[in-house]
């Protein structure tokens, strides 16, 4: 913990649930589970000295929107954690609000006849293939089986068979996103194309929170 972050008073959290309807878990540095939530998923246990003032562990997509709106109302900087597989831990900063997407995992739907699937951002490469392969389908997932979809896809998606199928982002038809205003939108080549363009390669600098991928 830096001296600056230790001296920074936390925001008033009273209306995160009451006013903004947040359903998930809220943690501050004084809570017993804070360190595990802040640093437990840091890649290679390269723990930095910085940490957020508040961690919002969302229960669903609506919680993401609620957390963003709360942060805007309180004047808090926002970072987002997907799987945490990044050597410089960009989701950790001094002060501000960390939106933790850990609970947004799994497959939403698979249409085997059409060759389409909708997945949440924290499904891993291994889990995605385990769901698709028995149906005769696969997807250009990344090299590491435990990496989560969101970090992989937002960073471009360098796949094992990149030269044959192309990058992972090449097979994304749409992304459901929470904008900096807290709006829930769908971005595709035809709908909100600016968000769609930016998401496919924006990595941890992307100006939104991806909550579902349509593959």
Coordinates of C-alpha atoms in Angstrom, one line a residue:
X1 CA 0.0 0.0 0.0
X2 CA 1.4 3.4 -0.9
X3 CA 1.3 6.3 1.6
X4 CA -1.0 8.2 -0.8
X5 CA -3.5 5.4 -1.0
X6 CA -3.4 4.8 2.7
X7 CA -4.3 8.4 3.3
X8 CA -7.0 8.6 0.7
X9 CA -10.5 8.4 2.3
X10 CA -12.8 5.8 0.8
X11 CA -16.0 6.8 -1.0
X12 CA -19.4 6.6 0.7
X13 CA -20.7 3.2 -0.3
X14 CA -24.1 3.5 1.3
X15 CA -26.0 4.1 -2.0
X16 CA -24.2 1.6 -4.2
X17 CA -26.8 -1.0 -3.3
X18 CA -29.7 1.2 -2.3
X19 CA -29.6 3.8 -5.1
X20 CA -27.8 1.9 -7.9
X21 CA -29.2 -1.6 -7.2
X22 CA -25.8 -3.4 -7.0
X23 CA -26.3 -7.0 -5.9
X24 CA -22.8 -8.3 -5.8
X25 CA -20.1 -8.1 -3.1
X26 CA -18.4 -4.9 -2.2
X27 CA -15.0 -4.9 -0.5
X28 CA -12.7 -2.2 0.9
X29 CA -9.2 -2.5 2.4
X30 CA -10.6 -3.0 5.9
X31 CA -12.5 -6.1 4.9
X32 CA -11.1 -9.5 5.6
X33 CA -11.4 -10.7 2.0
X34 CA -9.9 -7.6 0.3
X35 CA -6.3 -8.8 -0.2
X36 CA -7.5 -12.1 -1.7
X37 CA -9.8 -10.3 -4.1
X38 CA -7.3 -7.7 -5.0
X39 CA -4.2 -9.8 -5.4
X40 CA -5.4 -13.5 -5.6
X41 CA -5.5 -13.5 -9.4
X42 CA -2.4 -11.5 -10.1
X43 CA -0.4 -13.4 -12.7
X44 CA 2.8 -15.1 -11.4
X45 CA 2.1 -13.6 -8.0
X46 CA 3.8 -10.4 -9.1
X47 CA 2.0 -8.3 -6.5
X48 CA 2.3 -4.6 -6.9
X49 CA 2.2 -2.1 -4.1
X50 CA -0.9 -0.3 -5.4
X51 CA -4.5 -1.2 -4.8
X52 CA -8.0 0.2 -5.3
X53 CA -10.2 1.8 -2.7
X54 CA -13.2 -0.4 -3.6
X55 CA -13.7 -3.7 -5.3
X56 CA -17.1 -4.4 -6.8
X57 CA -17.5 -8.2 -7.4
X58 CA -20.4 -8.2 -9.8
X59 CA -23.2 -10.8 -9.8
X60 CA -24.4 -10.1 -13.3
X61 CA -24.2 -7.7 -16.3
X62 CA -26.6 -5.3 -14.6
X63 CA -24.2 -5.0 -11.7
X64 CA -21.5 -3.8 -14.1
X65 CA -23.7 -0.9 -15.2
X66 CA -24.6 -0.1 -11.6
X67 CA -20.9 0.0 -10.6
X68 CA -20.0 2.3 -13.5
X69 CA -22.8 4.7 -12.7
X70 CA -21.8 4.7 -9.0
X71 CA -18.2 5.4 -10.0
X72 CA -19.4 8.3 -12.2
X73 CA -21.5 9.7 -9.3
X74 CA -18.6 9.5 -6.9
X75 CA -15.9 10.7 -9.2
X76 CA -13.9 7.4 -9.1
X77 CA -11.5 6.1 -11.7
X78 CA -12.5 2.7 -12.9
X79 CA -10.4 -0.4 -13.8
X80 CA -11.8 -3.8 -14.8
X81 CA -10.4 -7.3 -14.0
X82 CA -11.1 -10.2 -16.2
X83 CA -8.8 -13.2 -15.5
X84 CA -5.8 -11.2 -14.3
X85 CA -3.4 -12.9 -16.8
X86 CA -1.2 -9.8 -17.4
X87 CA 2.4 -9.3 -16.2
X88 CA 1.9 -5.6 -15.3
X89 CA -1.5 -6.0 -13.6
X90 CA -3.2 -3.1 -15.3
X91 CA -6.4 -3.7 -13.3
X92 CA -4.7 -2.6 -10.1
X93 CA -4.2 1.2 -9.5
X94 CA -4.0 3.3 -6.5
X95 CA -7.5 4.4 -5.3
X96 CA -10.5 4.2 -7.5
X97 CA -13.0 1.3 -8.2
X98 CA -12.0 -2.1 -9.5
X99 CA -14.9 -3.9 -11.2
X100 CA -14.2 -7.7 -10.8
X101 CA -15.9 -9.8 -13.4
X102 CA -15.0 -13.2 -11.9
X103 CA -18.6 -14.3 -11.7
X104 CA -19.4 -13.6 -15.3
X105 CA -18.3 -17.0 -16.6
X106 CA -19.6 -19.9 -18.7
X107 CA -21.5 -20.4 -22.0
X108 CA -24.8 -18.5 -22.5
X109 CA -25.9 -20.4 -25.5
X110 CA -24.7 -22.5 -28.4
X111 CA -26.4 -22.9 -31.8
X112 CA -24.7 -25.9 -33.2
X113 CA -26.6 -25.8 -36.5
X114 CA -25.6 -22.2 -37.2
X115 CA -22.1 -22.5 -35.7
X116 CA -22.6 -19.7 -33.2
X117 CA -22.1 -19.3 -29.5
X118 CA -22.6 -16.6 -26.9
X119 CA -20.1 -16.7 -24.0
X120 CA -19.4 -14.6 -20.9
X121 CA -16.1 -12.8 -20.5
X122 CA -14.5 -15.0 -17.8
X123 CA -14.8 -18.4 -19.5
X124 CA -11.4 -19.9 -20.1
X125 CA -9.9 -21.2 -23.3
X126 CA -10.1 -24.7 -21.9
X127 CA -13.8 -24.3 -20.8
X128 CA -14.8 -22.9 -24.2
X129 CA -13.4 -25.9 -26.1
X130 CA -14.9 -28.3 -23.6
X131 CA -18.3 -26.9 -24.4
X132 CA -17.8 -26.7 -28.2
X133 CA -15.8 -29.8 -29.1
X134 CA -18.5 -32.4 -28.2
X135 CA -20.8 -30.7 -30.7
X136 CA -18.2 -30.9 -33.5
X137 CA -17.1 -27.3 -33.2
X138 CA -14.0 -25.5 -32.1
X139 CA -12.8 -21.9 -31.9
X140 CA -9.4 -20.2 -32.4
X141 CA -8.6 -19.9 -28.7
X142 CA -5.2 -18.9 -27.2
X143 CA -2.1 -20.7 -26.3
X144 CA -2.7 -20.9 -22.5
X145 CA -5.7 -23.0 -21.5
X146 CA -6.5 -21.0 -18.4
X147 CA -6.6 -17.6 -20.0
X148 CA -10.0 -16.0 -19.9
X149 CA -11.9 -15.0 -23.1
X150 CA -12.1 -11.3 -22.4
X151 CA -8.4 -10.6 -21.9
X152 CA -7.6 -12.8 -24.9
X153 CA -10.2 -11.3 -27.3
X154 CA -9.8 -7.7 -26.2
X155 CA -6.1 -8.0 -26.9
X156 CA -6.6 -9.4 -30.4
X157 CA -6.7 -13.1 -29.9
X158 CA -3.4 -14.7 -31.1
X159 CA -4.5 -18.3 -31.6
X160 CA -2.6 -21.6 -32.0
X161 CA -3.9 -21.9 -35.5
X162 CA -3.8 -18.2 -36.3
X163 CA -2.5 -18.7 -39.8
X164 CA -5.5 -20.9 -40.7
X165 CA -8.4 -19.5 -38.9
X166 CA -7.2 -16.0 -38.2
X167 CA -7.1 -14.2 -34.8
X168 CA -9.8 -14.8 -32.2
X169 CA -11.3 -11.4 -32.8
X170 CA -11.9 -12.3 -36.4
X171 CA -14.7 -14.6 -35.3
X172 CA -16.6 -12.2 -33.1
X173 CA -19.9 -11.1 -34.6
X174 CA -21.0 -8.8 -31.7
X175 CA -20.0 -7.7 -28.2
X176 CA -22.3 -6.7 -25.4
X177 CA -20.7 -3.7 -23.6
X178 CA -21.3 -1.4 -20.7
X179 CA -20.2 2.1 -21.8
X180 CA -18.5 4.8 -19.6
X181 CA -22.0 6.3 -19.1
X182 CA -23.3 3.0 -17.7
X183 CA -25.4 2.2 -20.7
X184 CA -25.7 -1.5 -21.9
X185 CA -25.2 -1.7 -25.6
X186 CA -24.5 -4.2 -28.3
X187 CA -21.6 -3.5 -30.7
X188 CA -21.2 -5.0 -34.1
X189 CA -20.1 -4.0 -37.6
X190 CA -23.6 -2.5 -38.1
X191 CA -24.5 -1.3 -34.5
X192 CA -22.2 0.9 -32.5
X193 CA -19.3 0.1 -34.9
X194 CA -16.9 2.5 -33.1
X195 CA -17.1 0.4 -29.9
X196 CA -16.9 -2.8 -32.0
X197 CA -13.7 -1.5 -33.8
X198 CA -12.0 -0.4 -30.5
X199 CA -12.9 -3.5 -28.5
X200 CA -11.1 -5.8 -30.9
X201 CA -7.5 -5.0 -29.9
X202 CA -8.0 -2.3 -27.2
X203 CA -6.8 -4.6 -24.4
X204 CA -6.8 -3.2 -20.9
X205 CA -7.2 0.3 -22.4
X206 CA -10.6 -0.3 -23.9
X207 CA -13.1 2.3 -22.9
X208 CA -15.9 0.0 -21.9
X209 CA -16.7 -3.3 -20.1
X210 CA -17.3 -6.3 -22.3
X211 CA -20.0 -8.6 -20.7
X212 CA -20.8 -11.1 -23.5
X213 CA -19.2 -12.2 -26.8
X214 CA -21.2 -13.4 -29.7
X215 CA -18.9 -15.9 -31.6

